[in-house]
Coordinates of C-alpha atoms and ligand atoms in Angstrom, one line a residue:
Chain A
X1 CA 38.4 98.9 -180.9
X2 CA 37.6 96.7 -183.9
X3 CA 35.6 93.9 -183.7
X4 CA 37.9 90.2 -183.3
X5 CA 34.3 88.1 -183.8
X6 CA 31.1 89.3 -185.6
X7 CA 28.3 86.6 -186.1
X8 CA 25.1 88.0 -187.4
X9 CA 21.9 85.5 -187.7
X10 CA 23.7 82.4 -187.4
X11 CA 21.8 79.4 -187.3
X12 CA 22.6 75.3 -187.0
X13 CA 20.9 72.6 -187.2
X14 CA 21.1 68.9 -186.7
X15 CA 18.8 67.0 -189.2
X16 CA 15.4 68.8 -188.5
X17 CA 16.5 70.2 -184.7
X18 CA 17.5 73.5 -185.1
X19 CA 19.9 74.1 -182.0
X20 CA 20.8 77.5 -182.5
X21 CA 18.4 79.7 -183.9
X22 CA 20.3 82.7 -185.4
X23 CA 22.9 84.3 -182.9
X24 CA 24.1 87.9 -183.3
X25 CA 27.0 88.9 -181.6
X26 CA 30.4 90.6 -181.6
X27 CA 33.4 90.6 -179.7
X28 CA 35.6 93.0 -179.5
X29 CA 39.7 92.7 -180.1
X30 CA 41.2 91.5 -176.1
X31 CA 37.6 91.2 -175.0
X32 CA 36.6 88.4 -172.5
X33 CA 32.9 87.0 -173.0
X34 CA 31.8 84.7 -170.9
X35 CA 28.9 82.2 -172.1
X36 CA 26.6 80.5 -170.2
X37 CA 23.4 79.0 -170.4
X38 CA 21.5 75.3 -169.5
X39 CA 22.4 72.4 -170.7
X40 CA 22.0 71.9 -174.3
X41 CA 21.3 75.2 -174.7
X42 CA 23.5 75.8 -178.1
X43 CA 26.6 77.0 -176.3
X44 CA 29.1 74.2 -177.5
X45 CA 27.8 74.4 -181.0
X46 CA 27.9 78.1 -180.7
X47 CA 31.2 78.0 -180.1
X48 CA 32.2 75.0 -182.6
X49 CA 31.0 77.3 -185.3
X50 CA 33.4 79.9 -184.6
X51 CA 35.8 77.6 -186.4
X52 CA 34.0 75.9 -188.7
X53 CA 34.3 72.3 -186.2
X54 CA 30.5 72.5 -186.9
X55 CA 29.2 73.5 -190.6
X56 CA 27.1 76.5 -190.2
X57 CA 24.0 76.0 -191.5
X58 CA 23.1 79.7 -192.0
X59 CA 24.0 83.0 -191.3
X60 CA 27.3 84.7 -191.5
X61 CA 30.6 84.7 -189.1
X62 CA 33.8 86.7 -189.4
X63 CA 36.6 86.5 -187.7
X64 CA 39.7 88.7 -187.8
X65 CA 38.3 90.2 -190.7
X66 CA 37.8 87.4 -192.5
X67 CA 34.5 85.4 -193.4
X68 CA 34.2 81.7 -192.3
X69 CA 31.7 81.0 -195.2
X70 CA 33.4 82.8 -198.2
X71 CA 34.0 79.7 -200.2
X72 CA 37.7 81.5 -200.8
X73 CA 38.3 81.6 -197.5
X74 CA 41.7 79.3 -196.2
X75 CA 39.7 77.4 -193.5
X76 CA 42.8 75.6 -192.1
X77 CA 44.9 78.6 -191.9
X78 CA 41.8 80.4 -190.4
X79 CA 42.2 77.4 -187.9
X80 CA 44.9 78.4 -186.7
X81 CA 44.1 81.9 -185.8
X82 CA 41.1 80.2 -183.5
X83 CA 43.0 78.3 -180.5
X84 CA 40.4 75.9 -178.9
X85 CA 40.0 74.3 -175.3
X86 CA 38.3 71.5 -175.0
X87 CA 36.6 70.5 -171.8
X88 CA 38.3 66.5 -172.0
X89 CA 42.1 68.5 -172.9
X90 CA 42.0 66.1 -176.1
X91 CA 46.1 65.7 -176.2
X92 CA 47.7 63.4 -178.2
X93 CA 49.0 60.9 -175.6
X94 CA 51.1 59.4 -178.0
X95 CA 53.1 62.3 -177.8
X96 CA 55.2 64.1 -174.9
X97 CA 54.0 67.2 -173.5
X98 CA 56.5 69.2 -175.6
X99 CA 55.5 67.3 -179.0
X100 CA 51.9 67.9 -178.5
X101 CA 52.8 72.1 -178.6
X102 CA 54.9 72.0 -181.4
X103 CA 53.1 69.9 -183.7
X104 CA 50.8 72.5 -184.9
X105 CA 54.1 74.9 -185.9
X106 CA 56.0 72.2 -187.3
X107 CA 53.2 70.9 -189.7
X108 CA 51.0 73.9 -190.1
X109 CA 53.6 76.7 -189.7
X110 CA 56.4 74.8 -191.2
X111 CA 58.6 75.8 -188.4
X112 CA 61.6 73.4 -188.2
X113 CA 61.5 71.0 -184.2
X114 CA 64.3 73.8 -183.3
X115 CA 62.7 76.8 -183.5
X116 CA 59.5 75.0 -182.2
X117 CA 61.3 73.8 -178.8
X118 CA 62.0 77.5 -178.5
X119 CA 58.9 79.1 -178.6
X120 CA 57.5 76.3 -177.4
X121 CA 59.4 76.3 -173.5
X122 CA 58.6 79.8 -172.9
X123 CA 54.8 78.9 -173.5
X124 CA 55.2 76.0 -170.8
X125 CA 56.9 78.3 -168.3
X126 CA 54.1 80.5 -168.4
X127 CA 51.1 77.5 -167.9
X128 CA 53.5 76.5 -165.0
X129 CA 54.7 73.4 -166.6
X130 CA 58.4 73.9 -167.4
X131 CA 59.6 70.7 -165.9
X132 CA 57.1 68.6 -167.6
X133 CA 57.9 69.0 -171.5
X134 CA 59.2 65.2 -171.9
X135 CA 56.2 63.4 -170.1
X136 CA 53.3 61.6 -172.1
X137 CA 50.2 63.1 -171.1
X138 CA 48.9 60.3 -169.6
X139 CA 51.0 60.9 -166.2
X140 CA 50.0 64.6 -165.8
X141 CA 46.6 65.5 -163.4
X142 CA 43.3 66.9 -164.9
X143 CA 44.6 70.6 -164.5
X144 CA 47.9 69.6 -166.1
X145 CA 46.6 68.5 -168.9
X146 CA 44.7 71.5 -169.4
X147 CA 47.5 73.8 -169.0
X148 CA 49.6 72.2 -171.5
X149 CA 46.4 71.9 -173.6
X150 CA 46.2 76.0 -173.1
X151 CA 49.9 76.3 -174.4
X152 CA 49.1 74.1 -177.6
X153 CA 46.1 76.0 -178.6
X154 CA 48.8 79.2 -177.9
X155 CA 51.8 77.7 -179.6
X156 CA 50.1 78.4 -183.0
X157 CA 50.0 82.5 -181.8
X158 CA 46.3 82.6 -182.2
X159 CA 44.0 86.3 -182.3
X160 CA 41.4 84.5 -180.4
X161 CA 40.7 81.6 -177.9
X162 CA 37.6 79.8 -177.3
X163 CA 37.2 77.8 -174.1
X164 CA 34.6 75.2 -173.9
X165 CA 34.1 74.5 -170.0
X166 CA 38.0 74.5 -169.5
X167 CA 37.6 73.4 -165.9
X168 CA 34.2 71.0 -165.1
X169 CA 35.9 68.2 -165.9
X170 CA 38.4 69.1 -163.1
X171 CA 38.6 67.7 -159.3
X172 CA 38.2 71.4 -157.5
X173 CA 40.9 71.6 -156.5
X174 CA 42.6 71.7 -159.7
X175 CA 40.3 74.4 -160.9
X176 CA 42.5 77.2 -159.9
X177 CA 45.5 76.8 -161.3
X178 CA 43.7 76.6 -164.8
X179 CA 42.0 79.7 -164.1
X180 CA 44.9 81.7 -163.2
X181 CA 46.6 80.8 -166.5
X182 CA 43.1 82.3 -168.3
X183 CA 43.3 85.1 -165.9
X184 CA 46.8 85.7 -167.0
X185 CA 46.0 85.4 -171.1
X186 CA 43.2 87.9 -170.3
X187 CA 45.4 90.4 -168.5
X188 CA 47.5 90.0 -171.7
X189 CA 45.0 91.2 -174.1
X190 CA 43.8 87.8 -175.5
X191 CA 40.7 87.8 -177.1
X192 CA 38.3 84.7 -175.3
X193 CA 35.1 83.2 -175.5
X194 CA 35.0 80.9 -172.6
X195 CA 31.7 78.6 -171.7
X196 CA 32.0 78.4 -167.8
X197 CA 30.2 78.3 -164.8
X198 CA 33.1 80.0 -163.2
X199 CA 30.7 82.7 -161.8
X200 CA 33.7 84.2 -160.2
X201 CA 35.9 84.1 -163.1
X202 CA 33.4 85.6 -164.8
X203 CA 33.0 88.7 -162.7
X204 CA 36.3 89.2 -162.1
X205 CA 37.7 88.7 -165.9
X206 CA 34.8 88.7 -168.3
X207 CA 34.0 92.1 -169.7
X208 CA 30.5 90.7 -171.1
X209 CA 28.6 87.8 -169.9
X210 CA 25.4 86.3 -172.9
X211 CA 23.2 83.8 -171.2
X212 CA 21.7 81.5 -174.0
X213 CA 18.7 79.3 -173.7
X214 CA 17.3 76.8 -176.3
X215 CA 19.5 78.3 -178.8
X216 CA 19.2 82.0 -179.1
X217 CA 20.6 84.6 -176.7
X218 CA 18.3 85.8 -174.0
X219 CA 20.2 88.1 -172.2
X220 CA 23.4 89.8 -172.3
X221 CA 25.4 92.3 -170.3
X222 CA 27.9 93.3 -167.6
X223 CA 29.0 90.3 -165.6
X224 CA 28.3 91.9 -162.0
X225 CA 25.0 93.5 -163.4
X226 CA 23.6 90.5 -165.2
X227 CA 24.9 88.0 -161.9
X228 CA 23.1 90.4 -159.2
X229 CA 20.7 92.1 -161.3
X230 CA 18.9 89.6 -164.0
X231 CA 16.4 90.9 -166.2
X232 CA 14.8 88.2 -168.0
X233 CA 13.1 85.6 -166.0
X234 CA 14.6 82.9 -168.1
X235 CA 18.1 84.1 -166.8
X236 CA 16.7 84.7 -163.5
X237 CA 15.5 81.2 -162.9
X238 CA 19.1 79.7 -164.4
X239 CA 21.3 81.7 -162.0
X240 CA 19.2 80.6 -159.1
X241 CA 19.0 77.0 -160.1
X242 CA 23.0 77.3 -160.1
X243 CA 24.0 79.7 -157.5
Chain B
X1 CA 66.4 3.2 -180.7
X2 CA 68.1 6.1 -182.4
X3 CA 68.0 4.4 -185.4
X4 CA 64.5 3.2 -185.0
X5 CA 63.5 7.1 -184.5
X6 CA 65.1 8.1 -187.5
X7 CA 64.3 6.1 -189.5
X8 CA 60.2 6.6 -188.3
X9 CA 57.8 8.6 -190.8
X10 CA 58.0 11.5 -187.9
X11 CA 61.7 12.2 -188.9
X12 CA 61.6 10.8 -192.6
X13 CA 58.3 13.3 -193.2
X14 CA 59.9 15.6 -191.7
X15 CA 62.5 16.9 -194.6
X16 CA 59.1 17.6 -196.9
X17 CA 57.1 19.0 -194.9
X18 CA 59.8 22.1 -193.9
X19 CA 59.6 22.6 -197.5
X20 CA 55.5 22.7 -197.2
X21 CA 55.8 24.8 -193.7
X22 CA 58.2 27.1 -195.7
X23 CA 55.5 27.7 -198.9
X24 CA 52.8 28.4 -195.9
X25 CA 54.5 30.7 -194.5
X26 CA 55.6 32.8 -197.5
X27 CA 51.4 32.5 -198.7
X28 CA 50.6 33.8 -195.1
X29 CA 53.5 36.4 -195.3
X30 CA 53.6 37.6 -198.5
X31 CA 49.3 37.9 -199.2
X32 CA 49.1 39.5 -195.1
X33 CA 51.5 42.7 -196.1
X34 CA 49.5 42.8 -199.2
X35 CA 46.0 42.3 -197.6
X36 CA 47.0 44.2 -195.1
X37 CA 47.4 47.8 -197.5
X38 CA 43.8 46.4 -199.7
X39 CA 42.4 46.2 -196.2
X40 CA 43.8 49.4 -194.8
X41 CA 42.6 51.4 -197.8
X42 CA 39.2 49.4 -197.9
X43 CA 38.8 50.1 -194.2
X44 CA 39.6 54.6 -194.7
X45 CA 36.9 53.4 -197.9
X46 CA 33.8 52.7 -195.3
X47 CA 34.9 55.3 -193.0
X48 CA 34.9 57.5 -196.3
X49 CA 31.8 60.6 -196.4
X50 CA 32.1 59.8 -200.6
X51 CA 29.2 57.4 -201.3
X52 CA 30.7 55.4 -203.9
X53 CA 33.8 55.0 -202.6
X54 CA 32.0 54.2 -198.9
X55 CA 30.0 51.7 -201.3
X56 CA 32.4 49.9 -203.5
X57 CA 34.4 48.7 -200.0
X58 CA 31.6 48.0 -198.1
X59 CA 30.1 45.7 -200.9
X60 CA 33.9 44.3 -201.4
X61 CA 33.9 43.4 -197.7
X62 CA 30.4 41.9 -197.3
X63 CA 31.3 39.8 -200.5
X64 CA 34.6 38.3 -199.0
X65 CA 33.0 38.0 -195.3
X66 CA 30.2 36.3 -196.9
X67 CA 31.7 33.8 -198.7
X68 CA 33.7 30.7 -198.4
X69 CA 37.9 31.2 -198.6
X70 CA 37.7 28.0 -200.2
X71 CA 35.2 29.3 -203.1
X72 CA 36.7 32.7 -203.0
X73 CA 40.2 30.5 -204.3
X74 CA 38.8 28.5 -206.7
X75 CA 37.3 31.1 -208.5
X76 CA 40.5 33.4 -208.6
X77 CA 42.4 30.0 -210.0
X78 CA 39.8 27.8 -212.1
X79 CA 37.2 30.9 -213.4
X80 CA 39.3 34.3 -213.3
X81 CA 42.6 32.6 -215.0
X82 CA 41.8 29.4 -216.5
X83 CA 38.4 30.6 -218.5
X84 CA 38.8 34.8 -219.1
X85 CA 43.0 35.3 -218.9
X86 CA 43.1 32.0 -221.0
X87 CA 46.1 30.8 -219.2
X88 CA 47.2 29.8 -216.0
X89 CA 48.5 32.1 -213.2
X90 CA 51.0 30.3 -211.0
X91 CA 49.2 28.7 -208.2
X92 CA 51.0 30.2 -205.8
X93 CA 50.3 33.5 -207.0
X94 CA 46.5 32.3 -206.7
X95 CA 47.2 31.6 -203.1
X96 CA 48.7 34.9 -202.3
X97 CA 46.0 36.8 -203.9
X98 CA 43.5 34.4 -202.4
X99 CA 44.7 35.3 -198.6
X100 CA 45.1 39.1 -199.8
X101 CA 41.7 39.4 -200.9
X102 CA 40.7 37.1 -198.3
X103 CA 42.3 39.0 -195.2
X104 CA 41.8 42.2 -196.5
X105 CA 38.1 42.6 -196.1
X106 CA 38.6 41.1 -192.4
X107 CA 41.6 43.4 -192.1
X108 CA 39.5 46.8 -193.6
X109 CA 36.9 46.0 -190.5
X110 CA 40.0 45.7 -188.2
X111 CA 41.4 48.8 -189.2
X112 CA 37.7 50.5 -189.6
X113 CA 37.2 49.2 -185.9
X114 CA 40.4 50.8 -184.9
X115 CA 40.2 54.3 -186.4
X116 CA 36.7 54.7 -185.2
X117 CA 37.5 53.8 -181.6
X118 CA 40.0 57.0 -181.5
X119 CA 38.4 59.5 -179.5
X120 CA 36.2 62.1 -181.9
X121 CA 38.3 64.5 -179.8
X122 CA 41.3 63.5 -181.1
X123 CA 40.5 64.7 -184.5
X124 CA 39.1 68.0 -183.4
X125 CA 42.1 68.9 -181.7
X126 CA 43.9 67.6 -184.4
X127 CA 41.7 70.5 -187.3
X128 CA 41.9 73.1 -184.2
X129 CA 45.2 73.5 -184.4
X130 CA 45.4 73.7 -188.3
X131 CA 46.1 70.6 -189.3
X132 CA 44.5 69.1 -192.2
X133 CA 42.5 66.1 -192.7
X134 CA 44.8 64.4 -193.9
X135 CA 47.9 65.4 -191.2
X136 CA 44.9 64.6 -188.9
X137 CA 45.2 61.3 -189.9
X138 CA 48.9 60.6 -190.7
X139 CA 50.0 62.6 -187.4
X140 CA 47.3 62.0 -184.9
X141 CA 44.8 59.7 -185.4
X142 CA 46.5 56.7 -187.1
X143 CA 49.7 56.4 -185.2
X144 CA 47.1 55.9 -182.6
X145 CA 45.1 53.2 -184.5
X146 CA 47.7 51.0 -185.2
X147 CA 48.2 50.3 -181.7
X148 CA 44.7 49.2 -181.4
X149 CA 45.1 46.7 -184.8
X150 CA 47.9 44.4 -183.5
X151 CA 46.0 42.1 -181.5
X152 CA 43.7 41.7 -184.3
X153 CA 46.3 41.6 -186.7
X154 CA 48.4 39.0 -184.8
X155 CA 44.6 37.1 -184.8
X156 CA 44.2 37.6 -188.4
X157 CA 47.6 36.3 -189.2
X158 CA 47.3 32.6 -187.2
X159 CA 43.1 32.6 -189.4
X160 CA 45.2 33.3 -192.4
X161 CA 48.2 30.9 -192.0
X162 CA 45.4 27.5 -191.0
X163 CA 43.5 29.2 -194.1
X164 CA 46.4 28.4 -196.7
X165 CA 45.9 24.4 -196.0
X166 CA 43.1 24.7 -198.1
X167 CA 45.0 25.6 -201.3
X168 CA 46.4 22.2 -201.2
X169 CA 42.9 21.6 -203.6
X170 CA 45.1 23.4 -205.9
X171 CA 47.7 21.6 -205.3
X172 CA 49.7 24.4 -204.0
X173 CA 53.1 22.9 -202.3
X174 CA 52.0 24.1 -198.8
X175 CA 52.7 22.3 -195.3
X176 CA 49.1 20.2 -195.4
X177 CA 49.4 19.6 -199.2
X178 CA 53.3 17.9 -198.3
X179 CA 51.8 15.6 -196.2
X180 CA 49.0 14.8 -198.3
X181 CA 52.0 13.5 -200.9
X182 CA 53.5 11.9 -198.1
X183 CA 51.0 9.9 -196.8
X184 CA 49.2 8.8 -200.1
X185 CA 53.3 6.8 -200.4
X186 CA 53.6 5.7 -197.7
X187 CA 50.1 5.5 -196.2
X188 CA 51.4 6.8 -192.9
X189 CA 48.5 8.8 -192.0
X190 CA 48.8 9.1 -188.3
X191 CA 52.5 10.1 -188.0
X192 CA 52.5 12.7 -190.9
X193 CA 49.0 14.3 -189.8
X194 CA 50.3 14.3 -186.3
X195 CA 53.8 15.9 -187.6
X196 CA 51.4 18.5 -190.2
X197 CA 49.6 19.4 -186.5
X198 CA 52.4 20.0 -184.5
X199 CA 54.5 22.2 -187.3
X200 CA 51.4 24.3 -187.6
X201 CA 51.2 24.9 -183.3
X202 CA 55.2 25.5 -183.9
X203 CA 53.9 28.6 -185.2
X204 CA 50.7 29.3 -183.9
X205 CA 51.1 29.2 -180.3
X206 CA 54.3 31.6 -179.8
X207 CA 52.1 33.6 -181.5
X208 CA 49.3 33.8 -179.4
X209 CA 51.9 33.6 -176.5
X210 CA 53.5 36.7 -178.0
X211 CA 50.0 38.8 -178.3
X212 CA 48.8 37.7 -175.2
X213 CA 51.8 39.5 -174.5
X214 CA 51.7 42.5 -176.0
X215 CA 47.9 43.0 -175.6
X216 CA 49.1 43.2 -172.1
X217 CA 51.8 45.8 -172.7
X218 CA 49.4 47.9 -174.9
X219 CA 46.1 47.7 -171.8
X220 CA 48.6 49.9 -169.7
Ligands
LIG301 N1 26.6 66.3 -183.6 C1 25.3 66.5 -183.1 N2 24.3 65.8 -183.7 C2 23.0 66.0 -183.3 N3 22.7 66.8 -182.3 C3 23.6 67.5 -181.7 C4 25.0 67.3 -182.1 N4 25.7 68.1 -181.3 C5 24.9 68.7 -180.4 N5 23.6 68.3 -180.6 C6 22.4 68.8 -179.9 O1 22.4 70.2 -179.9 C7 21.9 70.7 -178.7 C8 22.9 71.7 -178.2 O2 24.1 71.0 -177.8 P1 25.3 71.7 -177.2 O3 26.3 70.7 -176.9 O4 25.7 72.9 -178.0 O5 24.7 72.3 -175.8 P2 25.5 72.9 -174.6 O6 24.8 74.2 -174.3 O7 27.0 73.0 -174.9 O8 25.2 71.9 -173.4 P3 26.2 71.4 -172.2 O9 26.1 72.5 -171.2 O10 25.5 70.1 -171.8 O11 27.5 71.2 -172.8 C9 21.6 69.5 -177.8 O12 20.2 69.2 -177.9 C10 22.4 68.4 -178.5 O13 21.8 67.2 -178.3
LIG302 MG1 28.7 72.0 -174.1

């Protein structure tokens, strides 16, 4: 299969702190890679990069064929082949539930609110939130928000989906209903990058996990394998800190 | 009695200074909606990446913030037009440009304030999806801004109206410049200042009562 994502020495930095310090990696079309790695390790602006949220300093990333640098290069229609999930849901809560989806395909895809509503429902019935399209945000729970956050970054049909610790700003119990929509996307063939502790989710969906550490990757591999079996001590000493 | 109220300098003041409450109200008005787009476009200015333009607004707001209103209008009226157009502009038209100038820089920092207290997040979800910086803003970030600017707004708006009593140096027809005219006849200071208080509380407390209000509405 052809490759969704290709970064090859990608580098970023902030002023004079280089946070990462030139990634390489591909993923593969409907491939899940899991990220993970210690705090303020790189893996938020890792994945910021990946649509141009953060300027890449060096280095060069492609996605879906196409190169984020090249000057020629449509960023905002690239944008929406990206679909991003923040860890805080970032809706507008001056919309309903339903506006927030179909903003992106009226404005950016020039749909007209008609043909919006109608992609847009089906996309709510399958995040589990059919009866809540006229709601503002603000009455929904954590997990609700992030479902319907899910089906925005989806309304805009995108190749690839990047999660950015989807579910630690969830009470527990709210975790699982999030997951099972992921687990669902996966199943479908989405391509995802998802930054998670979700060792479980992980094992069980992820087809590749990448530890990073102070901004390059250390270690990469087979969730189960790289879980049970660490090989550098670096990874090692990070899954038993969080295990 | 009746009569002896009537014919009092509360009631006979009264007739001139409506026509002075009227002029300070169309000043306030008129230079708000005005300073109210300089201010909205000096505010985007600081929040601008482009030096220059980031530049020219903040100097334009330090400069009005850092001056007298009272200065600020006699140099629009006595310097600007009577020395380099050659003519007079119509006071009033000093006023209004006086308060837009005036409230604008105080209203660029209210909307500055405003847009940058939107969550970063907002924006970001706003470019994930496609949008551009500018849909960013129209769609997303200012509907939510403007929210935020009322009770500032509403603030700005009772500063601005007690502001126009100083054009009466310029003899502009407002509510205190009425009862100056009034009082100078018929040297009843106490009843026409007292009236010139109370018609300027007519206004500015429902307003207050009205953001108190609202503030209230919006904290939910
Ligand atoms: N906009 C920024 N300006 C300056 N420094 C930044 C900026 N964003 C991130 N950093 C720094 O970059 C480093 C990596 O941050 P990043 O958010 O990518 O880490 P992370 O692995 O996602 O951490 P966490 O698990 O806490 O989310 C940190 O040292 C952080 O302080
Ligand atoms: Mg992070």
């Amino acid at each position: 299969m052809s490759n969704m994502i290709t970064v090859h020495d990608l580098r970023k930095s902030f002023g004079s702190l280089e946070v990462l310090k030139g990634i390489d990696a591909e993923v593969k079309e409907s491939e899940v890679v899991c990220v993970i790695g210690p705090s303020g390790s790189g893996k938020s602006t890792f994945l910021r990069c990946l649509n141009l949220l953060e300027e890449i300093t060096s280095g060069s990333v492609e996605i879906d064929g196409e190169q984020l640098t090249d000057p020629s290069t449509d960023i905002n229609k690239l944008r929406t082949k990206v679909g991003m999930v923040f860890q805080h849901f970032n809706l507008f809560p001056h919309m309903t539930v339903l506006d927030n989806i179909t903003l992106g395909p009226i404005k950016v895809k020039e749909l007209t609110k008609e043909e919006a509503e109608k992609e847009a429902l089906p996309l709510l019935d399958k995040v589990g939130l059919s009866d809540k399209a006229d709601v503002y945000p603000e009455s929904l729970s954590g997990g609700q928000k992030q479902r319907v956050a899910i089906a925005r970054a989806l309304a805009m049909n995108p190749a690839v989906m990047l999660f950015d610790e989807p579910t630690s700003a969830l009470d527990p119990e709210l975790v699982g209903d999030v997951l099972e929509v992921m687990k669902s996307l996966a199943k479908e063939g989405m391509t995802m990058v998802v930054v998670t502790h979700e060792m479980g989710f992980a094992k069980e969906v992820g087809d590749r996990v990448i530890f990073m550490d102070e901004g390059v990757i250390m270690e990469e591999g087979n969730p189960i394998q790289l879980f049970d079996n660490p090989q550098n001590p670096r990874t090692q000493s990070f899954l038993s800190k969080i295990l | 009695m009746l009569d002896a109220i009537l014919q009092s300098h509360y009631i006979q003041s009264l007739p001139s200074l409506m026509v002075g409450l009227g002029m300070t109200l169309f000043i306030t008005i008129i230079g708000l909606i005005l300073g109210f787009v300089l201010g909205a476009f000096a505010g985007l200015g600081r929040l601008s990446k482009n030096k220059w333009i980031n530049g020219i607004c903040s100097v334009y707001v330090e400069v009005v913030r850092g001056t007298p209103i009272l200065a600020q209008v006699l140099f629009i009226y006595m310097v600007v037009s009577e020395q380099y157009l050659g003519f007079n502009i119509d006071k009033v038209i000093a006023a209004i440009l006086a308060i837009t100038i005036n409230a604008g820089a105080y209203i660029a920092e209210i909307v500055r304030g405003a847009v940058h207290s939107i969550d970063k997040g907002q924006h970001e979800a706003g470019r994930t999806i496609g949008l551009t910086q500018n849909q960013t803003m129209r769609y997303i970030i200012w509907p939510q801004a403007i929210k935020r600017m009322i009770p500032p707004l509403g603030n700005q708006f009772i500063i601005s109206l007690k502001d126009t009593s100083l054009f009466s140096v310029i003899a502009v027809g407002e509510l205190l410049y009425m009862g100056r005219q009034y009082y100078n006849v018929t040297f009843a200071y106490f009843e026409t200042l007292l009236m010139v208080c109370l018609l300027y509380l007519a206004i500015t407390i429902p307003t207050s009562l009205i953001l108190r209000r609202i503030e209230r509405k919006l904290d939910v």
